[in-house]
Each structure stands twice: as C-alpha cells, then as structure tokens.
CSV table of C-alpha atoms in Angstrom, one decimal:
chain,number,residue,atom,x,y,z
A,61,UNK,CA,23.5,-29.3,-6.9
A,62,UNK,CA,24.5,-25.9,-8.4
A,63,UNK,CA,22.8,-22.6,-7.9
A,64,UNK,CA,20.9,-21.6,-10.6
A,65,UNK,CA,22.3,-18.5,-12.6
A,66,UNK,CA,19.5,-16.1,-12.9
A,67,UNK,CA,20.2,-12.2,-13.3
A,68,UNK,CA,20.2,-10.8,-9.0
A,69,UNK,CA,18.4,-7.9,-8.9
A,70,UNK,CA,19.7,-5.8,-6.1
A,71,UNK,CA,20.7,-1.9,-5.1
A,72,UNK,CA,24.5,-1.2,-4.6
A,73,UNK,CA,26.3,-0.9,-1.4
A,74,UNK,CA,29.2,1.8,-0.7
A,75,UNK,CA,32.4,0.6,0.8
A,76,UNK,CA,32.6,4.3,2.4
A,77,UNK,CA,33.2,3.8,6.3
A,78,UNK,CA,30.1,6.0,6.7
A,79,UNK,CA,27.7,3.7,4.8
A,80,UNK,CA,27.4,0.9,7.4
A,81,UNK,CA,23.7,1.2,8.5
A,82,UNK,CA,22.8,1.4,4.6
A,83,UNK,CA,24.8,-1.3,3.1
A,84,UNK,CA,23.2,-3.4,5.6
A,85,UNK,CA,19.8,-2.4,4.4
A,86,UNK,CA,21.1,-2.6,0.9
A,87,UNK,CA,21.9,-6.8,1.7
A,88,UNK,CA,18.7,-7.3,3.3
A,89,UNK,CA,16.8,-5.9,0.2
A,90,UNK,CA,19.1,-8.0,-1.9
A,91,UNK,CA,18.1,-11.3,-0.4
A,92,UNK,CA,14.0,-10.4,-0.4
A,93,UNK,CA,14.2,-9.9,-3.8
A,94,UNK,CA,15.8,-12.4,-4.9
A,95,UNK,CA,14.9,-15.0,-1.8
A,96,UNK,CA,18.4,-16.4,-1.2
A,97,UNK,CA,21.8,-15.1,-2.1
A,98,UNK,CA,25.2,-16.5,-0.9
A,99,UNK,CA,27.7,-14.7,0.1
A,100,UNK,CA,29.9,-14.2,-3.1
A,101,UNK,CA,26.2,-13.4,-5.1
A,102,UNK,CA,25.5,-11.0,-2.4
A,103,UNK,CA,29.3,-9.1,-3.0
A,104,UNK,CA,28.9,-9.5,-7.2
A,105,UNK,CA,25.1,-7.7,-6.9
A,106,UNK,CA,25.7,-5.3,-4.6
A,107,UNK,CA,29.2,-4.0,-5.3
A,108,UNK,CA,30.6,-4.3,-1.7
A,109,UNK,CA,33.5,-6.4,-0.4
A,110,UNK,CA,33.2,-10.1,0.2
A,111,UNK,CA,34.7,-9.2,4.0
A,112,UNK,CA,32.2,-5.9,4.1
A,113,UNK,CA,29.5,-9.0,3.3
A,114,UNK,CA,30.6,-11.3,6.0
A,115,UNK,CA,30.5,-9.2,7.9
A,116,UNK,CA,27.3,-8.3,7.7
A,117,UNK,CA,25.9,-11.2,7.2
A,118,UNK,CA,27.2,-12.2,10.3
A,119,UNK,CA,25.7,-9.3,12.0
A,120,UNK,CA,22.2,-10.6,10.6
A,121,UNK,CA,22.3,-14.0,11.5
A,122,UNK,CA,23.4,-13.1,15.3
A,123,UNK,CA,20.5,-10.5,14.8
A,124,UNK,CA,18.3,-13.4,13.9
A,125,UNK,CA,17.1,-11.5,10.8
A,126,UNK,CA,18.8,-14.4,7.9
A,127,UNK,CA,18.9,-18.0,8.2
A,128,UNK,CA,21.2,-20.2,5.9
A,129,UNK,CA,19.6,-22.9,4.1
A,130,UNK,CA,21.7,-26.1,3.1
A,131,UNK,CA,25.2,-25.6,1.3
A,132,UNK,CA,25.5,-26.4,-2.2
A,133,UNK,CA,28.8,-25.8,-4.6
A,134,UNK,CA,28.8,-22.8,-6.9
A,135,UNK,CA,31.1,-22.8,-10.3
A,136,UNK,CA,33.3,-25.6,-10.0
A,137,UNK,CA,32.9,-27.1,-6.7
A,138,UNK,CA,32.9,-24.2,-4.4
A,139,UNK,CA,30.7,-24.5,-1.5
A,140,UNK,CA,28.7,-21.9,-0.9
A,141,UNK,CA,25.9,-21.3,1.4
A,142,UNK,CA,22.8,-18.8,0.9
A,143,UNK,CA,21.3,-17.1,3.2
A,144,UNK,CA,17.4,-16.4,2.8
A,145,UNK,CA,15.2,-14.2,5.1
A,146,UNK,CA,14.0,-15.1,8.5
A,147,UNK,CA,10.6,-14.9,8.5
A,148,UNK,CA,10.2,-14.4,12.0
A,149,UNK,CA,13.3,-12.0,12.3
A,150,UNK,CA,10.7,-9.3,12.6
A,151,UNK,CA,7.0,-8.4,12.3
A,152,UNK,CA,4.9,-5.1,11.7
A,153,UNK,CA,1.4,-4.0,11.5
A,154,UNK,CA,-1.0,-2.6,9.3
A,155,UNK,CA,-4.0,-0.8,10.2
A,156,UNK,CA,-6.5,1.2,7.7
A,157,UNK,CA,-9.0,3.6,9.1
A,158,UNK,CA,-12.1,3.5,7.0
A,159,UNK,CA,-15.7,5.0,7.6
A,160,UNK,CA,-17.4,2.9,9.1
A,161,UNK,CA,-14.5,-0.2,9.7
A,162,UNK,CA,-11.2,-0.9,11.0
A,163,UNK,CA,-8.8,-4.0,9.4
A,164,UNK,CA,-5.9,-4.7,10.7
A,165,UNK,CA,-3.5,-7.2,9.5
A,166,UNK,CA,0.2,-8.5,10.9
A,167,UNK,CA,3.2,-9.6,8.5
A,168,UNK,CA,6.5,-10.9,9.2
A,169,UNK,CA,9.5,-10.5,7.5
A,170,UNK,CA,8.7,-12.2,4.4
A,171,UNK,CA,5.4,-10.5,4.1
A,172,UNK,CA,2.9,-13.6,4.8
A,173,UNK,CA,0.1,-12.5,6.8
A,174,UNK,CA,-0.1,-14.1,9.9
A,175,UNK,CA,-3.5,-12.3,11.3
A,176,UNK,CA,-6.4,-10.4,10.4
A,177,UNK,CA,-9.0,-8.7,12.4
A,178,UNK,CA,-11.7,-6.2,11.5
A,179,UNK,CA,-13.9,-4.1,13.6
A,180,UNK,CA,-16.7,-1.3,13.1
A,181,UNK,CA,-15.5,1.7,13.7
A,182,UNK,CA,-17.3,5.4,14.7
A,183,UNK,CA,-15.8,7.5,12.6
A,184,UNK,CA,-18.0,10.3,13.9
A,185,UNK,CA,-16.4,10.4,17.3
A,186,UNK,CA,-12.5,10.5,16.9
A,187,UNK,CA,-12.4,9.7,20.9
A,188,UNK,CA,-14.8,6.5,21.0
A,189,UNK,CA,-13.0,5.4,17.6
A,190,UNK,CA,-9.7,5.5,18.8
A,191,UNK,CA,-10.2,3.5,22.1
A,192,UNK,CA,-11.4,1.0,19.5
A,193,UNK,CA,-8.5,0.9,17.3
A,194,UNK,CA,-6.1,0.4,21.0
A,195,UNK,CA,-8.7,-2.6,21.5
A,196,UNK,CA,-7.6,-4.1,18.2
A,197,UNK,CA,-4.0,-3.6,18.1
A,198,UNK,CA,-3.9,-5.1,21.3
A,199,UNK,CA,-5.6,-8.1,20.4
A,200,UNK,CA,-3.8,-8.8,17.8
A,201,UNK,CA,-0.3,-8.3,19.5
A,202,UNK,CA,-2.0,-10.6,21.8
A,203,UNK,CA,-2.4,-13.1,19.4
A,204,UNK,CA,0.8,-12.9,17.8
A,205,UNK,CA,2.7,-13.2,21.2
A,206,UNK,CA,1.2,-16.5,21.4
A,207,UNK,CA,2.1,-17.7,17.9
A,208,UNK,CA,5.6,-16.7,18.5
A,209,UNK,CA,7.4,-15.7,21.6
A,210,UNK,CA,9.1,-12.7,22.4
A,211,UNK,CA,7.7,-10.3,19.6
A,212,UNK,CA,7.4,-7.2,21.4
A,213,UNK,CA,11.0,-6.4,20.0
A,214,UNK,CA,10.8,-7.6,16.9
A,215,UNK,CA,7.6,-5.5,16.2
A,216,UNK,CA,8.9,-3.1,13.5
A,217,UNK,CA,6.1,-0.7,14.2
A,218,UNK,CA,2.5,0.2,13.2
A,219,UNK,CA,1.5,1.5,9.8
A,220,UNK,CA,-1.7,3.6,10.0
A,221,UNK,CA,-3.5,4.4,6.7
A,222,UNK,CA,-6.6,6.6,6.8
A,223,UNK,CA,-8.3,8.7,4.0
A,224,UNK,CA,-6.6,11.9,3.5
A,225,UNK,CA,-5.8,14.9,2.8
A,226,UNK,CA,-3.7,15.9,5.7
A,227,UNK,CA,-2.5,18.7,6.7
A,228,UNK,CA,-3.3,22.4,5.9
A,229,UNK,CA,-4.9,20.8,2.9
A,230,UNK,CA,-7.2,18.7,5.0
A,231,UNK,CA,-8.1,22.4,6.8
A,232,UNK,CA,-9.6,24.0,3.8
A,233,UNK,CA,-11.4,20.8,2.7
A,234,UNK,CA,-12.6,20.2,6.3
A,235,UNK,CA,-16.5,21.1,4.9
A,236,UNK,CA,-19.4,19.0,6.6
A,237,UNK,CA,-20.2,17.8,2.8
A,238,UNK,CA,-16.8,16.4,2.6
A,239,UNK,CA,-17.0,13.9,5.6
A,240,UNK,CA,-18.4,11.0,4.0
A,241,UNK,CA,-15.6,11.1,1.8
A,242,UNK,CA,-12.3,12.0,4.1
A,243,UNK,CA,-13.0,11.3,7.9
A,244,UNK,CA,-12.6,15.1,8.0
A,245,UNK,CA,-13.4,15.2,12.0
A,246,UNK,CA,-10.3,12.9,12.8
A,247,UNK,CA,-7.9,15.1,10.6
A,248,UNK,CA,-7.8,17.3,13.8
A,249,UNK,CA,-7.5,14.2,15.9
A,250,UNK,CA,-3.7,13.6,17.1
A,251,UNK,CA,-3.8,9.6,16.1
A,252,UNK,CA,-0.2,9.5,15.4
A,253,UNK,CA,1.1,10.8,19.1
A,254,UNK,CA,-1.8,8.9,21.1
A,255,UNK,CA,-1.1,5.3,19.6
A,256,UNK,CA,2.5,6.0,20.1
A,257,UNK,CA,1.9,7.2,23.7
A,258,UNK,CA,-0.9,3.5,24.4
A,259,UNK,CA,1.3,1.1,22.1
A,260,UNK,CA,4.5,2.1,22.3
A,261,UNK,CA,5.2,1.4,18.7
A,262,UNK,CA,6.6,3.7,16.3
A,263,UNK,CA,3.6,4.9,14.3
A,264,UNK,CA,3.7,6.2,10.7
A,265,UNK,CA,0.8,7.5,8.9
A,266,UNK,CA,0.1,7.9,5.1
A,267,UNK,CA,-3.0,7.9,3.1
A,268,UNK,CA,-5.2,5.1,2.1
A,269,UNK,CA,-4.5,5.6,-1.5
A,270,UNK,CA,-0.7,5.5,-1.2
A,271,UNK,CA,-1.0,2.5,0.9
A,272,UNK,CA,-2.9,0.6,-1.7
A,273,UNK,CA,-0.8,1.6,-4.2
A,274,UNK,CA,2.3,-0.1,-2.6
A,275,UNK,CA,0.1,-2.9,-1.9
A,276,UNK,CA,-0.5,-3.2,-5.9
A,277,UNK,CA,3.1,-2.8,-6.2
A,278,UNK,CA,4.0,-6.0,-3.8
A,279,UNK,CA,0.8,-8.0,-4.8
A,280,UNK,CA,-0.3,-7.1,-8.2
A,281,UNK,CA,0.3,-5.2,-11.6
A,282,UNK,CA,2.1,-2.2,-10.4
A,283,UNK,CA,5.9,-4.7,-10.1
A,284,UNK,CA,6.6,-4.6,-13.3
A,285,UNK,CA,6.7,-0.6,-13.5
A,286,UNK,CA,9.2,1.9,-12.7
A,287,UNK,CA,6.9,4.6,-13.5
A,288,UNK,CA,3.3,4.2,-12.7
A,289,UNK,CA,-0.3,5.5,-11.2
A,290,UNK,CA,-2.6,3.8,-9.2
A,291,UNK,CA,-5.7,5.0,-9.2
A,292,UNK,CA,-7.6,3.8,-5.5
A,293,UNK,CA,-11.5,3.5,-5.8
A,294,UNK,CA,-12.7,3.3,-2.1
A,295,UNK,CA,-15.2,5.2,-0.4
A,296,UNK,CA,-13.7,8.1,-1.9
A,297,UNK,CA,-11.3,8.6,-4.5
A,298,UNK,CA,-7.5,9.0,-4.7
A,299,UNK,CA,-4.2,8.4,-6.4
A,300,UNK,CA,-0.7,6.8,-5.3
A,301,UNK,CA,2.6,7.6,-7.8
A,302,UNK,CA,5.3,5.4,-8.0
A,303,UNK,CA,8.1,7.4,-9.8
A,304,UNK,CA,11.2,5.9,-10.6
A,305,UNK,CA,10.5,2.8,-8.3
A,306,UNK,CA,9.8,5.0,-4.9
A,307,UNK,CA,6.4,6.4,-3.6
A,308,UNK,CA,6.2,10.0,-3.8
A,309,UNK,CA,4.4,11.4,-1.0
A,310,UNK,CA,4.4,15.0,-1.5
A,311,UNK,CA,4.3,17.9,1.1
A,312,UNK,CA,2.2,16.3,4.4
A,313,UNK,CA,1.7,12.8,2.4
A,314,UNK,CA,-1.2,14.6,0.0
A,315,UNK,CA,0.3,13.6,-3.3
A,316,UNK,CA,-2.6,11.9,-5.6
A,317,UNK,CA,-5.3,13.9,-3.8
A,318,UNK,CA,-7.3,13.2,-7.0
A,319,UNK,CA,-10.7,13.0,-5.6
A,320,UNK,CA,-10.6,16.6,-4.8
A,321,UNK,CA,-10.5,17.9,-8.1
A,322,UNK,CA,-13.3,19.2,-9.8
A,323,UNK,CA,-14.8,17.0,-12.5
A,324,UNK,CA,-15.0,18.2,-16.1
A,325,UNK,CA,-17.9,20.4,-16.7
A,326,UNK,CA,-18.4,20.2,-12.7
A,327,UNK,CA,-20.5,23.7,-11.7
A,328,UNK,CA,-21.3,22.8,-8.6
A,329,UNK,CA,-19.1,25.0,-6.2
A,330,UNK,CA,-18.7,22.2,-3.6
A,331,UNK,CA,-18.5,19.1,-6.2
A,332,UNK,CA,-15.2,17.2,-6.7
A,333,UNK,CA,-14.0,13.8,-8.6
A,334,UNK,CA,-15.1,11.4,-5.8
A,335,UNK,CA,-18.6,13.0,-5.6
A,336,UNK,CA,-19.1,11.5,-9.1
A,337,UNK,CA,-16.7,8.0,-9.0
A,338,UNK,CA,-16.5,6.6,-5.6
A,339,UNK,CA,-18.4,4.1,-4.0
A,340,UNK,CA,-20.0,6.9,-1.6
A,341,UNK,CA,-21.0,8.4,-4.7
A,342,UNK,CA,-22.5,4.8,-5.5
A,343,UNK,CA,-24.4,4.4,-2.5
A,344,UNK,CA,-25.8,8.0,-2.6
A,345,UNK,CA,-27.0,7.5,-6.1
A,346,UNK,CA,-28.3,3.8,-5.6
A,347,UNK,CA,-29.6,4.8,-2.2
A,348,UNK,CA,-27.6,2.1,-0.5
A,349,UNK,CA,-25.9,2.5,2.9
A,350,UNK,CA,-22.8,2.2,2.9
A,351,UNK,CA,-21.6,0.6,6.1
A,352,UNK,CA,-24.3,-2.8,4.9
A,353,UNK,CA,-22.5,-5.8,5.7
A,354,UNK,CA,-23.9,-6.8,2.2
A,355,UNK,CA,-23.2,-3.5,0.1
A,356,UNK,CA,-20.9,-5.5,-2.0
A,357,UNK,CA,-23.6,-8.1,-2.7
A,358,UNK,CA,-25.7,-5.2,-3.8
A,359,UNK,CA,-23.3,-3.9,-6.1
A,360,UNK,CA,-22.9,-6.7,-7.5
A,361,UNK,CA,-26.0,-7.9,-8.1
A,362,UNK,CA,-27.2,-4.5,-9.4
A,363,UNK,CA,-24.4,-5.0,-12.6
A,364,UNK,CA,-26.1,-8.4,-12.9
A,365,UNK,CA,-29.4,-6.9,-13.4
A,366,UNK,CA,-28.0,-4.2,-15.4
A,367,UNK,CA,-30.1,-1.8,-12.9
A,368,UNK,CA,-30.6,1.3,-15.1
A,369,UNK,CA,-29.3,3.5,-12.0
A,370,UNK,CA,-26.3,1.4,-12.0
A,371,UNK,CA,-25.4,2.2,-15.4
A,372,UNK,CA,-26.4,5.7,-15.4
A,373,UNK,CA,-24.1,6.0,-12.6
A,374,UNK,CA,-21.2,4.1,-14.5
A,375,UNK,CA,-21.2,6.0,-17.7
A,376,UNK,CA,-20.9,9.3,-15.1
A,377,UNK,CA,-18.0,7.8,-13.0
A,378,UNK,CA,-16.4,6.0,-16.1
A,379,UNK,CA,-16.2,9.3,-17.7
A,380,UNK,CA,-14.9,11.6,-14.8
A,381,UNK,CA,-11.8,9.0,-14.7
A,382,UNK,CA,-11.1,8.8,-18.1
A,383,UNK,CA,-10.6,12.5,-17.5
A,384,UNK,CA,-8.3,11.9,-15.0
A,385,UNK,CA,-6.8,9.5,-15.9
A,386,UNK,CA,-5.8,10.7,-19.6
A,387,UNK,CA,-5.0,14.2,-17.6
A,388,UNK,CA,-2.3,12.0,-15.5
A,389,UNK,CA,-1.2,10.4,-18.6
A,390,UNK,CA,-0.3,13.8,-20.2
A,391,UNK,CA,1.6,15.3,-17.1
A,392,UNK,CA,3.4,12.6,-15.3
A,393,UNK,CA,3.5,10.4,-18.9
A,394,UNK,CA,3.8,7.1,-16.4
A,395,UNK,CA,4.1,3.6,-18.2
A,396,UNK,CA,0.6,2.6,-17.0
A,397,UNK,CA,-2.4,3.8,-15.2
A,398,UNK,CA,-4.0,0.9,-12.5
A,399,UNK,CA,-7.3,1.0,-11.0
A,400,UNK,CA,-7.3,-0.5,-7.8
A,401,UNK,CA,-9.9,-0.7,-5.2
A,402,UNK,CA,-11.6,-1.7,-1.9
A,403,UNK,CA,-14.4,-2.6,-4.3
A,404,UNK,CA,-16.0,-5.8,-5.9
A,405,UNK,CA,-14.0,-7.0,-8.7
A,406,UNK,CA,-16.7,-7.1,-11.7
A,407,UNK,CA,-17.5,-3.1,-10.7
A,408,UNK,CA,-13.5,-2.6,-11.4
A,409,UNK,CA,-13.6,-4.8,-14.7
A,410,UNK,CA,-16.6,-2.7,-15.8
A,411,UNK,CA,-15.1,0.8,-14.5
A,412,UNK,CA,-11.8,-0.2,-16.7
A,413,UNK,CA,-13.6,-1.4,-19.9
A,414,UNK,CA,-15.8,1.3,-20.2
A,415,UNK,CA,-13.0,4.4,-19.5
A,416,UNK,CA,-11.1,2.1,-22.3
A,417,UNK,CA,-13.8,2.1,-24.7
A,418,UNK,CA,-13.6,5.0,-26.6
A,419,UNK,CA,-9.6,4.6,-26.9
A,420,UNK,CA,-10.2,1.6,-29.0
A,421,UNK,CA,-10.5,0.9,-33.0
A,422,UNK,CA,-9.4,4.7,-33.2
A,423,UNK,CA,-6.4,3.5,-35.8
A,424,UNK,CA,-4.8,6.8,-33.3
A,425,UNK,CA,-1.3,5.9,-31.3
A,426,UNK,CA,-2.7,6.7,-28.3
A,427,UNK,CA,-5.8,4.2,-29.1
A,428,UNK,CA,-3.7,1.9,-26.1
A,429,UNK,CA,-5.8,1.5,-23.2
A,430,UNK,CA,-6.0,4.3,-20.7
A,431,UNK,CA,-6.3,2.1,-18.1
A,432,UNK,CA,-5.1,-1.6,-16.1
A,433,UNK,CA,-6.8,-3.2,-13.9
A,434,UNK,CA,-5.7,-4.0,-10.4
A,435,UNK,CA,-6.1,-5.2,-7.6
A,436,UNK,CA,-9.9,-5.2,-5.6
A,437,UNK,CA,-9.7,-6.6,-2.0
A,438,UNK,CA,-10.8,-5.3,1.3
A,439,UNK,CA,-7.5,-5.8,2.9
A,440,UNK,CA,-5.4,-4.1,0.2
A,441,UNK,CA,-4.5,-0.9,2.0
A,442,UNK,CA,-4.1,-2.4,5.4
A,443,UNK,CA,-1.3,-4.9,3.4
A,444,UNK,CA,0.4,-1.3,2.1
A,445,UNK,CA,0.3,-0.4,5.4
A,446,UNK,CA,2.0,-2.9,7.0
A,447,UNK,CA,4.4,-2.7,4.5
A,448,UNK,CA,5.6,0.7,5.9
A,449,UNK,CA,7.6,-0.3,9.0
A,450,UNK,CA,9.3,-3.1,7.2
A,451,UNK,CA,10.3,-0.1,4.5
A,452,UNK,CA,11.4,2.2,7.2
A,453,UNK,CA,13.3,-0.6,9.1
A,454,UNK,CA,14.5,-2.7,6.2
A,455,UNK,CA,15.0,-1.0,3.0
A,456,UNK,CA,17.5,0.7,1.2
A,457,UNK,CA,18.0,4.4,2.3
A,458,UNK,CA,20.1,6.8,0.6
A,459,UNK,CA,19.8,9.1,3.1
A,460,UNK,CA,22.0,6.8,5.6
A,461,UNK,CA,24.9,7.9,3.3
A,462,UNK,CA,25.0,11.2,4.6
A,463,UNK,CA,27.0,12.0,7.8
A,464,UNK,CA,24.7,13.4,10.7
C-alpha cells in the first residue's frame, strides 16, 4: 500500500539551534492536521532536517505523545512509517462560567471528549460559586483517573471561559444593570490564582465569546477562513476575531466586546447591543426566567407559534446585528461573519435569515449575505476552552524563536 499524495498542510520549522522547543511544536501541529505524517512528509512540510525530524520524533514517542501506525512503502518501495497523535499523550479541561450553570468538559490529545459534567452555579456569590466549580473539576479528574491511569501529568491544564469584559474595562461597566449580562460581581473575584492554588493546574482565562469562536473554528464554519468574525449569542452578546488564522485577544482579552456598544438610535444612557439581542434580552421581553431547565423548549416553541412578542423581539435583535455586523464588515473587511450561539438552533436560523433579508434581490455587490450560520450547542465554549491548554502546550509559537 502507498501513502496517498494529498497537499500537507503544516507551519515551517527553523533549523536555528535556538528553535528547538518550537520546531517541536511545529511537528506536533503538523501531524494533527494532517493525522499522520512520516518522517520524510514531516521534513518536506515543515522545512527542517530529516535528522532535526528524527530526532524529534524520537523525543515524542519516548514522551508518549506520537504513536506509529503500520509501515507502508512511499515512492518506489521505500518503507516508511507515519506517525499519528497519541490520543492519550495528554488531556486538558474546559470549563465555562455562565449565569446560572457551570459545564465542564475533558479532551485528549486528539480532541474527542471523553467527559462532560454540568452543575448550577450561584453566580451571585463569587465564594459559594467557586467552591462549586473545585467540586466539579475534581470530579471530573476523578473520573478521568479512572479511565486512564496516571493523568495527573499529562493534564495540560484548565481553560476557564466566563463572560467578559475584564479588566479596567470590566470596572467601568461593573453597573448593577449590567450583571445579568457579564457576571460583573466575579470580575473582582481572583478565579485565576485560587483554582491554581486548589487544582494545581495551570489556569488560563479568556472570554466566553473568544472561546466559542475557536470552538467554531475546530467544529464548524469558521475552518475554512483566515479572516473571520464570530458573532457569540449567549446570555449576552459578544464577538471572537480570527485574523490571519490566530485569535486576537486584545489588551486584558476584551477584544469583540460587542455587546457593550450602544445600539443604533439607542438613547437610553445605560442601554447597550446585548440589552436588545441576547437571550437575557429574550427572557426579559418574553418574561421567561432564564435559569428554566426548559427555556430552550420555550423558545422554541414560541417561534413555532409565531408568538407576536417573539417576533417583535426578533425584528429588534435582527436589526441591532445587522448593524453590527455590516459595521464589522466595513472595518475589519473579514471573509465572513458567523453567528454562533449557546442557543436553540431554529432561533439562530431565524436570527441569520432575517439580518440577511434586506441584503437580498438588491442587484447591489454587497447584496451577499451579511451573515453565516454557526454553530448552536450548550457545550460550545466549554470545547474552546479546552482547547486552550492544548494551544499553549502544543501549538506552534513564534515567540519560542526568540532567545530569553
């Protein structure tokens, strides 16, 4: 059997001495995108040395982090061997912080999800809330222990994702109005110090839009763009950028903080985007609550009916993100726009055909849609935030190039 010849998508290596710690990155990456690379694919894709290869690959294996799968001859009889990833070389965790609930979910290597756990959560009281997220990450390490032995040190670490803004930002938006929308009591809270100080775990923190936004890029429509926005529709209302294939953050993580701005024709001093297009805005207007175990049934059912309040509602919130949305389009000019969510997938659909429908049948250029679909699951942002460790652990970083 020959290996099939496909194009290997992978970043370069450097064969400077000083590059060890990110060519080794840089091989890893290679063989998780394109699942299993021998050694002489691995040296064509990346640019390194066939011994600067062997090397590392050798490394890996001993590390347990790459397995090689059966030899089979390349070009005219050569044997060659690939290597693919271990899945369990190495796990991480993903936990979101929402209003009323806590998910948390566990990956390997390879990104299947080997548990999920949720738990309600007082987001009122940062100190009974927290002893509740020690209890679930603790469970779940529990559980994973006893699936497979010894993964204390192969835990990459624990990805947090909580609504944001942080920072001095979160300060001057830290309004009793506001909390319903971003958790503004536990912006004071220090989460990231005290679950390193009960875990041990390295902890990173981002927020919930960013994380559903990388989800979208791993799971959804977000892959095939270098250059895109994902708009996340949650309990509030935020944005992640992707810009030339890498999350941008921004200054304390804030970048996207959509949900802030004030709608178009807004005069309410205190109003912003996600007062108008959120599912907290929902609930308000519908006069749901929004921690029901069946809000989603409700929402559903209400665009079923075609409950007058509903639709009301949707013209308001479709409007105030076509806004935004054509406002993004004009200043970042990104190859496509998604609308993601921790939301029922026919409210999504509807959002998305009705921010499109004015763009159509215009005979106009720009008559494109303003707007993609993406991804609506519950466990979205927790699956971005697992995916955070692995990043920091795993993935290409130019930044090892440079000498300390």
């Amino acid at each position: 059997m020959k290996i099939r010849k496909a194009t290997i998508r992978a970043v370069f290596g450097s064969n400077a001495g000083s590059a060890g710690a990110h060519n080794r990155r840089v091989i890893i990456d290679a063989i998780r995108v394109n699942k299993a690379l021998s050694r002489a694919e691995l040296a064509r894709a990346t640019k390194l040395t066939k011994q600067t290869v062997s090397n590392i690959i050798d490394e890996l294996e001993q590390d347990g982090l790459v397995m090689p799968l059966e030899t089979i001859r390349e070009g005219r009889g050569k044997p060659a061997t690939p290597y693919t990833l271990a899945s369990n070389g190495a796990f991480a965790i993903g936990l979101q912080i929402d209003r009323d609930v806590a998910r948390l979910i566990v990956v390997n290597l390879t990104g299947d999800i080997l548990i999920r756990r949720s738990v309600k959560l007082d987001s009122i009281n940062p100190e009974e809330g927290f002893e509740t997220l020690v209890d679930l990450v603790n469970a779940a390490r529990a559980d994973l222990e006893q699936m497979c032995c010894g993964t204390s040190r192969r835990t990459a670490g624990l990805g947090v994702a909580m609504p944001g803004p942080f920072g001095k930002l979160a300060a001057m938006n830290n309004e009793p109005n506001n909390d319903a929308y971003s958790m503004a009591v536990w912006q004071s809270f220090p989460l990231v110090e005290r679950l390193k100080e009960r875990t041990g775990l390295e902890v990173s923190l981002q927020n919930d839009a960013a994380a559903a936004t990388i989800a979208e890029k791993l799971l959804g429509n977000a892959d095939s763009f270098r250059n895109v926005v994902c708009f996340y529709f949650g309990f509030g209302l935020g944005a992640g950028m992707i810009i030339n294939g890498e999350l941008y953050t921004g200054t304390n993580g804030n970048a996207g903080e959509i949900g802030l701005v004030k709608p178009l024709g807004s005069t309410d001093e205190t109003e912003s985007l996600e007062h108008t297009a959120s599912l907290a805005s929902l609930c308000h207007a519908m006069g749901w609550n929004p921690s029901d175990d069946d809000l989603f049934e409700h929402i559903t059912n209400a665009l079923k009916e075609e409950d007058p309040k509903m639709q009301s509602w949707l013209e308001g919130a479709a409007e105030h993100l076509r806004w935004a949305a054509q406002a993004i389009q004009l200043m970042f000019a990104p190859e496509a726009t998604i609308l993601c969510a921790t939301a029922p997938k026919p409210l999504i659909d509807r959002l998305v055909c009705m921010i499109n429908a004015p763009m159509k049948n215009t005979g106009s250029p720009c008559a494109t849609p303003s707007m993609i679909v993406g991804t609506a699951d519950l466990w979205a942002v927790a699956i971005g935030a697992a995916s955070e460790p692995i990043s920091n652990n795993f993935s290409p970083r130019h930044s090892a190039l440079v000498k300390s």
